[in-house]
Each structure stands twice: as C-alpha cells, then as structure tokens.
CSV table of C-alpha atoms in Angstrom, one decimal:
chain,number,residue,atom,x,y,z
A,9,MET,CA,106.1,114.3,63.7
A,10,PRO,CA,108.0,114.0,67.2
A,11,ASN,CA,104.9,113.0,69.0
A,12,LYS,CA,104.0,110.2,66.7
A,13,SER,CA,107.8,108.9,66.9
A,14,ILE,CA,107.5,109.1,70.9
A,15,PHE,CA,104.4,107.0,70.5
A,16,LEU,CA,106.0,104.5,68.7
A,17,LEU,CA,109.1,104.2,71.0
A,18,TRP,CA,106.8,103.9,73.7
A,19,LEU,CA,105.0,101.0,72.3
A,20,ILE,CA,108.0,99.0,71.5
A,21,ALA,CA,109.3,99.2,74.9
A,22,LEU,CA,106.1,98.2,76.5
A,23,PHE,CA,105.9,94.7,74.5
A,24,SER,CA,109.4,94.3,74.8
A,25,ILE,CA,108.8,94.5,78.7
A,26,GLY,CA,106.0,92.6,78.5
A,27,ALA,CA,102.0,92.7,78.7
A,28,LEU,CA,99.6,94.7,80.8
A,29,PRO,CA,98.1,92.4,83.1
A,30,ALA,CA,94.4,91.2,82.2
A,31,THR,CA,92.8,93.7,85.1
A,32,GLY,CA,91.3,95.9,82.6
A,33,MET,CA,93.9,98.8,83.2
A,34,ALA,CA,94.0,101.3,80.6
A,35,VAL,CA,96.6,102.0,78.0
A,36,THR,CA,98.0,105.2,78.4
A,37,THR,CA,100.3,107.1,76.0
A,38,ASN,CA,103.4,108.3,78.1
A,39,GLN,CA,104.1,111.4,75.9
A,40,VAL,CA,106.8,114.1,76.8
A,41,ASN,CA,104.8,116.5,79.3
A,42,SER,CA,101.9,114.3,79.5
A,43,LEU,CA,100.9,111.5,82.3
A,44,PRO,CA,97.5,109.6,82.6
A,45,ALA,CA,94.4,111.2,84.0
A,46,SER,CA,95.1,111.7,87.6
A,47,VAL,CA,98.5,111.0,87.8
A,48,TYR,CA,101.2,114.0,88.5
A,49,ALA,CA,104.8,114.3,88.3
A,50,LEU,CA,106.4,115.2,91.6
A,51,GLU,CA,109.6,117.5,90.8
A,52,ARG,CA,112.0,115.9,94.2
A,53,ILE,CA,111.6,113.9,97.4
A,54,ASP,CA,114.7,116.1,98.8
A,55,PRO,CA,113.1,117.9,101.7
A,56,LYS,CA,116.6,119.8,101.5
A,57,ASN,CA,116.7,120.9,98.1
A,58,GLY,CA,114.1,124.6,98.2
A,59,LEU,CA,110.9,125.1,99.8
A,60,ASP,CA,108.7,125.4,96.7
A,61,ASP,CA,106.0,123.1,97.1
A,62,ASN,CA,103.3,123.5,93.9
A,63,ASP,CA,104.1,120.2,92.9
A,64,LEU,CA,102.4,119.1,95.8
A,65,VAL,CA,99.1,120.8,94.7
A,66,PRO,CA,97.8,117.4,93.8
A,67,VAL,CA,98.5,115.8,97.2
A,68,ASP,CA,96.4,118.9,98.9
A,69,SER,CA,93.7,117.9,96.5
A,70,ILE,CA,93.5,114.4,97.8
A,71,ILE,CA,93.5,115.9,101.6
A,72,GLY,CA,91.4,118.2,101.3
A,73,SER,CA,90.0,119.3,104.7
A,74,ALA,CA,90.2,115.9,106.5
A,75,HIS,CA,91.7,116.0,109.8
A,76,PHE,CA,93.5,112.8,109.8
A,77,VAL,CA,96.0,111.7,107.1
A,78,ALA,CA,97.8,108.7,107.0
A,79,LEU,CA,101.1,108.7,105.1
A,80,GLY,CA,102.8,105.1,104.3
A,81,GLU,CA,105.4,103.4,103.6
A,82,ALA,CA,106.2,100.1,101.6
A,83,MET,CA,109.4,98.8,103.8
A,84,HIS,CA,110.7,100.3,107.1
A,85,THR,CA,114.1,101.7,106.7
A,86,SER,CA,114.0,102.4,102.9
A,87,GLY,CA,115.3,106.3,103.1
A,88,GLY,CA,113.6,107.5,100.3
A,89,PHE,CA,110.3,107.1,102.0
A,90,HIS,CA,111.6,109.1,104.6
A,91,ASP,CA,112.3,112.0,102.8
A,92,ILE,CA,109.2,112.6,101.0
A,93,ARG,CA,107.3,112.2,104.0
A,94,PHE,CA,109.4,114.7,105.6
A,95,ARG,CA,108.4,117.1,102.4
A,96,ILE,CA,105.0,116.1,102.7
A,97,ILE,CA,105.1,116.9,106.8
A,98,ARG,CA,106.6,120.4,106.2
A,99,HIS,CA,104.5,121.2,103.7
A,100,LEU,CA,101.2,120.2,105.9
A,101,ILE,CA,102.4,121.8,109.0
A,102,ARG,CA,104.2,125.1,107.5
A,103,ASP,CA,100.8,125.7,104.9
A,104,LYS,CA,97.5,123.6,105.9
A,105,GLY,CA,97.5,123.7,109.2
A,106,PHE,CA,98.6,120.3,110.9
A,107,ARG,CA,99.4,120.6,114.4
A,108,VAL,CA,99.8,116.8,115.6
A,109,PHE,CA,102.6,114.4,114.2
A,110,ALA,CA,101.8,110.6,115.3
A,111,LEU,CA,104.5,108.1,114.7
A,112,GLU,CA,104.1,104.2,114.6
A,113,SER,CA,106.2,103.9,118.0
A,114,ASN,CA,104.9,103.0,121.4
A,115,ARG,CA,103.4,106.4,123.4
A,116,LEU,CA,104.7,105.9,126.8
A,117,MET,CA,108.2,105.2,125.8
A,118,SER,CA,108.3,107.7,123.2
A,119,GLU,CA,107.4,110.2,126.0
A,120,PRO,CA,111.7,111.5,125.7
A,121,LEU,CA,110.8,112.6,122.2
A,122,ILE,CA,107.1,114.1,123.3
A,123,ASP,CA,108.9,116.4,125.8
A,124,PHE,CA,111.8,117.4,123.7
A,125,ILE,CA,109.1,118.7,121.1
A,126,ASP,CA,107.0,120.0,123.9
A,127,SER,CA,110.7,121.8,125.0
A,128,CYS,CA,111.0,123.6,121.9
A,129,LYS,CA,108.2,126.0,122.3
A,130,SER,CA,110.8,128.4,124.2
A,131,SER,CA,113.9,128.0,122.3
A,132,SER,CA,115.3,127.4,118.7
A,133,GLU,CA,118.7,126.2,119.9
A,134,ILE,CA,118.9,122.1,119.6
A,135,ASP,CA,120.8,120.4,122.1
A,136,GLN,CA,122.4,117.1,119.8
A,137,LYS,CA,123.0,114.8,122.3
A,138,GLN,CA,119.5,115.2,123.8
A,139,LEU,CA,118.1,115.0,120.2
A,140,HIS,CA,120.0,111.7,120.0
A,141,GLY,CA,118.4,110.6,123.4
A,142,ALA,CA,115.1,111.6,122.5
A,143,LEU,CA,115.5,109.9,118.8
A,144,ASP,CA,116.3,106.4,120.7
A,145,SER,CA,113.0,106.5,122.5
A,146,ILE,CA,111.2,105.7,119.4
A,147,TYR,CA,111.1,102.4,117.2
A,148,PRO,CA,114.7,102.1,115.5
A,149,VAL,CA,113.5,101.6,111.9
A,150,PHE,CA,112.3,105.2,111.9
A,151,ALA,CA,115.4,106.6,113.8
A,152,SER,CA,116.8,107.8,110.8
A,153,GLU,CA,118.9,111.1,109.5
A,154,THR,CA,116.3,112.5,108.0
A,155,MET,CA,113.7,111.8,111.4
A,156,LYS,CA,116.3,114.0,113.0
A,157,ASP,CA,116.2,116.6,110.5
A,158,MET,CA,112.4,116.5,110.7
A,159,VAL,CA,111.9,117.0,114.4
A,160,THR,CA,115.0,119.8,114.2
A,161,TRP,CA,112.9,122.0,111.6
A,162,ILE,CA,109.6,121.0,113.8
A,163,CYS,CA,111.4,122.5,116.8
A,164,GLN,CA,112.6,125.6,114.5
A,165,TYR,CA,108.9,125.6,113.9
A,166,ASN,CA,107.8,125.7,117.3
A,167,SER,CA,110.1,128.5,118.8
A,168,GLN,CA,108.9,130.6,115.8
A,169,ASN,CA,105.0,129.9,116.7
A,170,PRO,CA,104.9,129.6,120.2
A,171,SER,CA,101.0,130.2,120.4
A,172,ASP,CA,100.3,127.4,117.7
A,173,THR,CA,102.5,124.6,118.2
A,174,VAL,CA,103.1,121.4,116.6
A,175,SER,CA,103.0,118.2,119.5
A,176,PHE,CA,104.1,114.6,119.1
A,177,THR,CA,102.9,111.5,120.2
A,178,GLY,CA,103.5,107.4,119.4
A,179,PHE,CA,100.2,105.1,119.2
A,180,ASP,CA,101.8,101.9,119.7
A,181,ILE,CA,100.8,99.6,122.6
A,182,GLN,CA,103.9,97.0,122.7
A,183,GLU,CA,104.9,98.3,126.1
A,184,THR,CA,103.7,95.9,128.9
A,185,SER,CA,105.7,97.3,131.9
A,186,ARG,CA,105.3,100.9,130.6
A,187,LEU,CA,101.9,100.9,130.6
A,188,SER,CA,101.5,99.0,134.0
A,189,GLU,CA,103.7,101.5,135.6
A,190,ALA,CA,101.5,104.6,134.3
A,191,ILE,CA,98.0,102.7,135.5
A,192,SER,CA,99.7,102.3,138.7
A,193,ARG,CA,100.4,105.8,139.3
A,194,ALA,CA,97.0,107.1,138.2
A,195,LEU,CA,95.9,104.4,140.9
A,196,LYS,CA,97.5,105.6,143.3
A,197,VAL,CA,96.3,109.1,142.8
A,198,THR,CA,92.8,108.0,143.2
A,199,GLN,CA,92.9,106.9,146.5
A,200,ASN,CA,90.5,105.0,146.5
A,201,GLU,CA,90.2,102.7,149.2
A,202,PHE,CA,88.7,99.4,146.5
A,203,LEU,CA,91.4,100.3,143.7
A,204,LEU,CA,94.6,100.5,146.5
A,205,THR,CA,94.1,97.0,147.6
A,206,GLY,CA,93.5,94.4,145.2
A,207,PRO,CA,93.4,96.2,141.9
A,208,LEU,CA,96.7,98.0,141.9
A,209,LYS,CA,98.3,94.6,143.1
A,210,ASP,CA,96.7,92.8,140.2
A,211,ILE,CA,97.9,95.3,137.4
A,212,GLN,CA,101.6,94.7,139.1
A,213,ARG,CA,101.1,90.9,139.0
A,214,CYS,CA,99.9,91.1,135.6
A,215,ALA,CA,102.5,92.7,134.1
A,216,MET,CA,105.1,90.4,135.6
A,217,GLU,CA,103.3,87.2,134.4
A,218,ASN,CA,102.6,88.0,131.0
A,219,ARG,CA,105.7,88.8,129.7
A,220,PRO,CA,106.0,88.2,126.1
A,221,GLU,CA,108.2,84.8,126.9
A,222,GLU,CA,106.4,83.8,129.7
A,223,VAL,CA,102.4,84.4,129.3
A,224,THR,CA,99.7,81.7,129.4
A,225,LEU,CA,96.3,81.1,128.4
A,226,GLN,CA,95.6,81.6,131.9
A,227,SER,CA,97.2,84.1,133.3
A,228,GLU,CA,96.3,86.0,130.1
A,229,GLN,CA,92.3,85.5,130.6
A,230,SER,CA,92.9,86.0,134.8
A,231,CYS,CA,94.5,89.5,133.7
A,232,SER,CA,91.9,90.1,131.0
A,233,ALA,CA,89.2,89.6,133.7
A,234,LYS,CA,91.1,91.6,136.2
A,235,ILE,CA,91.6,94.6,134.1
A,236,SER,CA,87.4,94.7,132.9
A,237,THR,CA,86.9,94.5,136.6
A,238,ILE,CA,88.8,97.7,137.2
A,239,LEU,CA,87.3,99.3,134.0
A,240,GLN,CA,83.8,98.5,135.1
A,241,PHE,CA,84.2,99.6,138.5
A,242,ILE,CA,85.6,103.4,137.2
A,243,SER,CA,82.8,103.7,134.7
A,244,LYS,CA,80.3,104.3,137.5
A,245,PRO,CA,79.7,108.1,138.1
A,246,ASN,CA,81.4,109.9,140.7
A,247,GLU,CA,83.4,107.2,141.8
A,248,LEU,CA,86.7,108.9,141.3
A,249,ASP,CA,87.6,112.4,142.1
A,250,LEU,CA,89.8,112.5,138.5
A,251,PHE,CA,89.8,115.2,135.6
A,252,ARG,CA,88.1,114.3,132.7
A,253,ASN,CA,91.3,113.7,130.9
A,254,ASP,CA,93.2,112.0,133.0
A,255,LEU,CA,90.2,109.6,133.8
A,256,GLU,CA,89.9,109.1,129.6
A,257,LEU,CA,94.0,108.0,130.0
A,258,LEU,CA,93.4,105.6,132.9
A,259,ARG,CA,90.7,103.8,131.0
A,260,LEU,CA,93.1,104.1,127.6
A,261,ASN,CA,96.1,102.6,129.1
A,262,LEU,CA,93.9,99.5,130.7
A,263,ARG,CA,92.7,98.8,127.7
A,264,SER,CA,95.8,98.9,125.8
A,265,LEU,CA,97.3,96.7,128.5
A,266,ARG,CA,94.9,94.4,128.4
A,267,ALA,CA,95.5,94.5,124.6
A,268,ARG,CA,98.8,94.2,125.0
A,269,ILE,CA,98.7,90.9,127.0
A,270,HIS,CA,96.4,89.5,124.7
A,271,LEU,CA,98.7,90.2,121.8
A,272,ASN,CA,101.6,88.8,123.9
A,273,TYR,CA,99.6,85.3,124.4
A,274,LEU,CA,98.8,85.2,120.4
A,275,ASN,CA,102.6,85.4,119.6
A,276,THR,CA,103.4,82.6,121.6
A,277,LEU,CA,100.8,80.8,119.1
A,278,GLY,CA,102.9,81.2,116.0
A,279,LYS,CA,102.0,82.2,112.5
A,280,ALA,CA,98.6,80.6,112.7
A,281,ARG,CA,97.6,83.3,115.0
A,282,LEU,CA,99.6,85.8,113.0
A,283,PRO,CA,96.4,87.5,111.6
A,284,GLU,CA,94.2,88.0,114.7
A,285,ALA,CA,97.3,89.2,116.2
A,286,TYR,CA,97.8,91.8,113.8
A,287,GLN,CA,94.1,92.8,114.1
A,288,VAL,CA,94.5,93.3,118.2
A,289,ARG,CA,97.2,95.7,117.7
A,290,ASP,CA,96.0,97.6,115.1
A,291,GLN,CA,92.5,98.3,116.8
A,292,ALA,CA,94.5,99.0,119.8
A,293,MET,CA,96.4,101.3,117.9
A,294,ALA,CA,93.3,103.1,116.9
A,295,ASP,CA,92.0,103.3,120.1
A,296,GLN,CA,95.2,105.3,121.1
A,297,LEU,CA,94.6,107.6,118.3
A,298,LEU,CA,90.6,108.4,118.5
A,299,THR,CA,90.6,108.4,122.3
A,300,LEU,CA,93.7,111.2,122.0
A,301,LYS,CA,91.7,112.8,119.4
A,302,SER,CA,88.8,113.3,121.8
A,303,ILE,CA,90.8,114.6,125.2
A,304,ALA,CA,93.4,116.4,123.6
A,305,TRP,CA,93.7,117.1,120.1
A,306,GLN,CA,89.7,118.3,119.6
A,307,ASN,CA,90.0,120.2,115.7
A,308,ARG,CA,93.7,119.5,115.5
A,309,ARG,CA,94.7,118.3,112.0
A,310,VAL,CA,96.4,115.1,112.3
A,311,ILE,CA,99.7,113.3,110.4
A,312,ILE,CA,100.0,109.6,111.0
A,313,TRP,CA,103.3,107.8,109.6
A,314,ALA,CA,103.2,104.1,109.4
A,315,HIS,CA,103.7,101.4,107.6
A,316,ASN,CA,101.3,101.0,104.3
A,317,ALA,CA,99.5,97.9,105.5
A,318,HIS,CA,98.8,100.0,108.6
A,319,ILE,CA,96.9,102.4,107.0
A,320,GLU,CA,94.8,101.0,104.5
A,321,LYS,CA,91.4,102.1,104.2
A,322,GLU,CA,89.9,98.1,103.6
A,323,GLY,CA,91.8,96.2,106.0
A,324,LEU,CA,93.6,93.1,105.4
A,325,MET,CA,90.5,91.3,103.9
A,326,ASP,CA,91.3,93.4,100.5
A,327,SER,CA,95.2,93.3,101.0
A,328,PHE,CA,95.3,89.8,100.7
A,329,PRO,CA,93.7,86.9,98.5
A,330,SER,CA,90.9,85.0,99.7
A,331,GLY,CA,92.9,81.9,100.5
A,332,SER,CA,95.5,84.1,102.7
A,333,PRO,CA,95.5,83.8,106.6
A,334,PHE,CA,95.2,87.5,107.0
A,335,ALA,CA,92.2,87.9,104.5
A,336,GLY,CA,88.8,89.2,106.6
A,337,PHE,CA,90.9,91.0,109.5
A,338,LYS,CA,90.9,94.6,110.0
A,339,ASN,CA,93.6,97.0,110.6
A,340,LEU,CA,94.4,100.3,111.8
A,341,GLY,CA,93.2,102.1,109.0
A,342,GLN,CA,89.9,100.1,108.6
A,343,TYR,CA,89.1,101.4,112.3
A,344,LEU,CA,89.9,104.7,111.5
A,345,SER,CA,88.2,104.7,108.4
A,346,GLU,CA,84.7,103.3,110.0
A,347,ALA,CA,84.9,105.9,112.5
A,348,LEU,CA,85.9,109.1,110.8
A,349,GLU,CA,84.8,108.1,107.4
A,350,ILE,CA,85.9,111.1,104.8
A,351,ASP,CA,88.0,112.9,107.8
A,352,TYR,CA,90.5,110.3,107.5
A,353,LYS,CA,92.8,110.0,104.4
A,354,ALA,CA,95.2,107.7,103.3
A,355,ILE,CA,98.2,107.6,101.1
A,356,GLY,CA,100.8,105.2,100.3
A,357,LEU,CA,104.2,105.1,99.3
A,358,LEU,CA,105.4,102.9,96.6
A,359,ALA,CA,108.9,102.2,95.3
A,360,PHE,CA,109.9,100.3,92.0
A,361,GLN,CA,113.2,99.8,93.8
A,362,GLU,CA,113.5,99.7,97.6
A,363,GLU,CA,116.9,99.5,99.2
A,364,VAL,CA,117.5,98.7,102.7
A,365,ASN,CA,121.2,98.6,104.4
A,366,TRP,CA,120.0,98.6,108.2
A,367,GLU,CA,122.2,96.3,110.5
A,368,GLY,CA,119.1,96.3,113.4
A,369,ALA,CA,118.0,93.7,114.7
A,370,SER,CA,118.0,91.2,111.8
A,371,ALA,CA,121.0,92.3,109.5
A,372,ILE,CA,118.9,93.4,106.6
A,373,CYS,CA,122.0,94.3,104.9
A,374,ASN,CA,122.5,95.3,101.1
A,375,ILE,CA,119.0,94.6,99.8
A,376,ALA,CA,117.3,96.1,96.4
A,377,HIS,CA,113.9,94.8,96.1
A,378,THR,CA,112.8,95.4,92.8
A,379,TYR,CA,109.1,94.7,91.4
A,380,PRO,CA,109.5,93.0,87.9
A,381,ASN,CA,106.0,91.5,87.5
A,382,ALA,CA,103.4,92.8,85.6
A,383,SER,CA,101.0,92.3,87.9
A,384,SER,CA,102.4,94.5,90.7
A,385,ALA,CA,101.2,98.4,90.3
A,386,GLU,CA,104.9,99.0,90.9
A,387,TYR,CA,105.7,97.5,87.4
A,388,HIS,CA,103.2,99.9,85.4
A,389,LEU,CA,104.1,103.2,87.3
A,390,ARG,CA,107.7,102.7,86.0
A,391,LEU,CA,106.5,102.3,82.6
A,392,LEU,CA,105.4,106.3,83.1
A,393,ASP,CA,109.1,106.8,83.0
A,394,SER,CA,109.1,109.6,85.6
A,395,PRO,CA,111.3,109.4,89.2
A,396,TYR,CA,108.6,110.7,91.3
A,397,LEU,CA,104.7,110.8,90.8
A,398,ILE,CA,101.7,111.6,92.7
A,399,VAL,CA,98.5,109.5,92.0
A,400,ASP,CA,95.0,110.4,93.0
A,401,THR,CA,93.2,106.9,93.1
A,402,SER,CA,90.8,109.0,94.8
A,403,ALA,CA,89.6,110.8,91.8
A,404,MET,CA,90.0,107.1,90.1
A,405,ARG,CA,87.3,106.2,92.3
A,406,GLN,CA,85.0,108.9,91.7
A,407,ASN,CA,85.3,109.1,88.1
A,408,ARG,CA,85.9,105.4,87.2
A,409,LEU,CA,88.7,106.6,84.9
A,410,GLY,CA,92.2,106.3,85.4
A,411,PHE,CA,95.7,105.0,85.4
A,412,PHE,CA,94.5,102.0,87.6
A,413,ASP,CA,91.0,100.0,87.1
A,414,SER,CA,88.9,100.7,89.8
A,415,ALA,CA,87.4,97.5,89.7
A,416,ALA,CA,90.8,95.7,89.6
A,417,GLU,CA,93.2,94.1,91.9
A,418,TYR,CA,97.3,94.7,91.5
A,419,GLU,CA,100.6,93.2,93.6
A,420,TYR,CA,102.0,96.0,95.4
A,421,SER,CA,104.1,96.7,98.6
A,422,GLN,CA,105.9,93.4,99.2
A,423,GLY,CA,103.3,91.0,99.3
A,424,SER,CA,100.2,92.7,99.3
A,425,LYS,CA,97.3,92.2,96.7
A,426,GLY,CA,94.2,94.5,96.1
A,427,ASN,CA,92.5,97.1,94.6
A,428,LEU,CA,94.6,100.1,95.3
A,429,VAL,CA,91.6,102.4,94.5
A,430,ARG,CA,89.7,101.5,97.3
A,431,GLN,CA,92.7,101.3,99.7
A,432,PHE,CA,93.9,104.5,99.1
A,433,ASP,CA,93.0,107.8,98.4
A,434,GLY,CA,96.6,108.7,96.8
A,435,LEU,CA,100.0,107.1,96.3
A,436,ILE,CA,103.3,108.8,96.0
A,437,TYR,CA,105.3,106.5,93.8
A,438,LEU,CA,109.6,106.6,93.8
A,439,GLN,CA,111.5,104.6,91.1
A,440,ASN,CA,114.3,104.1,93.4
A,441,SER,CA,113.8,104.8,97.5
A,442,GLN,CA,117.6,104.9,98.4
A,443,ALA,CA,118.6,103.2,102.0
A,444,MET,CA,118.1,105.3,105.2
A,445,ILE,CA,120.9,106.7,107.0
A,446,PRO,CA,120.2,105.3,110.6
A,447,ILE,CA,121.3,107.2,113.9
A,448,SER,CA,120.1,104.5,116.4
A,449,SER,CA,121.8,101.1,114.6
A,450,PRO,CA,124.9,101.3,112.7
A,451,ALA,CA,124.5,100.4,108.5
A,452,CYS,CA,125.7,97.5,107.1
A,453,PRO,CA,129.4,97.3,105.6
A,454,ILE,CA,128.6,98.6,101.9
A,455,VAL,CA,129.2,95.9,99.1
A,456,PRO,CA,131.1,97.5,96.2
A,457,ASP,CA,128.7,98.2,93.2
A,458,TRP,CA,125.8,97.8,95.7
A,459,PRO,CA,123.0,98.0,94.9
A,460,LYS,CA,122.7,96.3,91.2
A,461,PRO,CA,118.7,96.4,90.2
A,462,ASN,CA,117.7,93.0,89.1
A,463,VAL,CA,115.0,91.3,87.3
A,464,GLY,CA,114.3,88.6,89.9
A,465,GLY,CA,113.2,91.0,93.2
A,466,THR,CA,115.6,90.8,96.2
A,467,LEU,CA,119.3,91.0,95.9
C-alpha cells in the first residue's frame, strides 16, 4: 500500500524535525500529488521558462475582480522574489487587464523610468544605456536584472498595444528637494500674487532647512504650519486658474513634503520614534496611490510592488506582539484596505531560505537567512516538500479550514508575528529565493561553497 508507506514516512520526518506549534494548525498528510486545502503547487518561478500560466489560476482566484493588488517580499534584494513577481505581473498585464505598475520608490525621482516606459509606446527597440539610466532612478534594492527584463517586456507589450499601454509610477515620498522643486514650479504657473511672494520662498526655505541631518522641532513645526496655510489657500473655490489634475498634484506634493519633513524630524529622534516614522511614511505612500487613482487611473487595475511589512492589511498592530513598540501603528496596506475595502488584495511572498549577496550601502554579503523554528510559517510550508506553493489564505478566512489556523499567530518574514489569514489574501512560498543580480550596485565576491543552509538562521 504505497500511500500508507508514504504517510508513515511523513510522520517519521515530522517528529524527527519537531512538533507542530500549539497554535491549532491542522495536521495534514503530504502524499504525492496531494496538498492541504487551499494550498496549490506552483510549477516554476523563472519568467523566462515558458508562457504557460495555468498554475497561476489560484492567484487569479485570490485576486478576483480587485483593482489594487499588492505583491510583497520578505527581504529586499532576494532574487527569487523578483522572478516570481515578474512572472505574476506579466500574467496580470497580459491576461487580466492590469495597466499600472507601482513600485516602492520615490515618485518624482523615478520619473526617468516613468518617461522611459511611456516612450515605449512608439518603438520596440530598447536602448540599453537609456534603460540602465532609467533603472538608476529607482531604489537600488529593486534594480535587478529581473527588473530590467520586466521593464523590457513591458516596453515590448506597449509597442504592440499602443492604444492600451501599461504605465509606471513610484509612490514613496523620501525626496525633499524634488518635492520642493515640483511645488515651486506649480506655484509659479499659478501667477497668483499671494503664492508668488511669501509661500514660494517658504517652500524653498523649508526644503533647505529640513534636510534629514539638519531638521529641528522648531523648523519642522514652522514648515508644517506654512504648508498647511498654502493648502488652505488653494482649497478656496476659483482661487487658482489650474486644471483639476494639476491642482490635485500640487496638493499631493504639498502633503507629501509636509509628511517628508515630519519623517525627517522623527528619524533624528532614534529608535524610540521609529514606529511613528514608519506610519507617517506609509500613510503618505497610501495618499500617493489613492490620489493618483482619483486623478489618473480611474478604473485601471494597479499592481503594487513593496515589502511584506508595507502591504499587510491589518497594519503593524497584528505583525508585532503587544509589547513591541511597533504594535498599534498603521501601514500602507491598512490605509489602502480601509479606503478600498474588497478592491484591495495583498499577496505576501515568503521563502524558507532567503539568499542575499548585494554590496549596496551596507554590504549585505553572503547571507542565507532560514526559518528553523517550529513557530514560523516558513518552517511548516517547508514540511510540504514542494519547491513553490500558492496559499489561498482568503479561502481559509472564509471557511476557517486549511493549512493555517485562521485564529492562530505565526512568526514570518524576518521578525513579524501575526495572523497570516487576516494579514494577507494569499501567499507565494519559495523553498529557496536566490540572491538577486544587481545592475546598479555590484554584487559581493562569492564565497566558496556559499550558501550553506544552516539550522541557526543567518549565516
């Protein structure tokens, strides 16, 4: 009886590794070609290996008719997360009508990539030098060979579909000077006597006085008050001769600059104010996306690329234990979930082993982070002995049945602890996420025989 033999082997393996956590997780058999309810095999993550996406049907079911879909990652610069997101994004654009790609990078600073993708409407010929320059405008942790391949594919798609193109945007606000410059240009266009006197100079002065290393409580409060005065003035009917979209962008940039200056100040206070700073940034990022939705995207479907900690639906109160300084603070996903309700879906990405080999600013070299603890979600997904999986947590939420207990908390994603069934609508699991290949920052020298999976976590 082969099935019985396999089941016995699975039990032996289970008890030799460790017991299930006392969280109510259901014990499931791991028979050949059999997975627990709401868990599905994913055939591959490599986007270059064929175009058949039948194995992504569970992802389509998770998303449904939602207009905003966020794809996360447990660790920046781990390349397996880049690969599977490219594969899913290509499928969503090609087969499901998604037409906006939004990346966790500064909106104004990423304009070279915005313009590059917009220019793809007229030609499928890719200027590699120009492409590399455009990718330099996004955060280096995302500037990988996979990102380059994905942008190339989007360009080719746009050239073949000139009347139905994909657009790109960043949505972060960590760009004081760029925001000040954009606001100054918009104020000059108004030709309004009041705005061209005090407020214009105030904005320029605020940007100079509130750099991250120079901001003080007095300068932050002064600039916040001045920006609020400008916002109040331009809210008056018929006060400015601007098109609606231009006026809304001016308001957005003013709110973003105010948030950025406040963020700069909070960052000077150290770790004690880090959770508050996190919330300020995420609220401002949500403001970016929701404002762009109202003035530019209307009913277009949007794909968001960001870290798991940003996209979770119930904020930081559920990702950290009650004693943590992060507990109780909101994040991007919670703001979007409250505004969009069922029109927002969050899919987290997890891996049992996350490889990083990226020099960057902090020389994160030759790291292979694993999850050996029986309290982690990654540990239990690994027991299913499948290289890639899709987990429909939304189905578990509705049915209260499935691999993850809908009432339990698990550790996951490097330091988070919470209810995965509530935080995410779905999960993508990789047994191993290989290090990304960077194009903007050099990779570290490869260590012989690296990486070696270990039982203790980080190598």
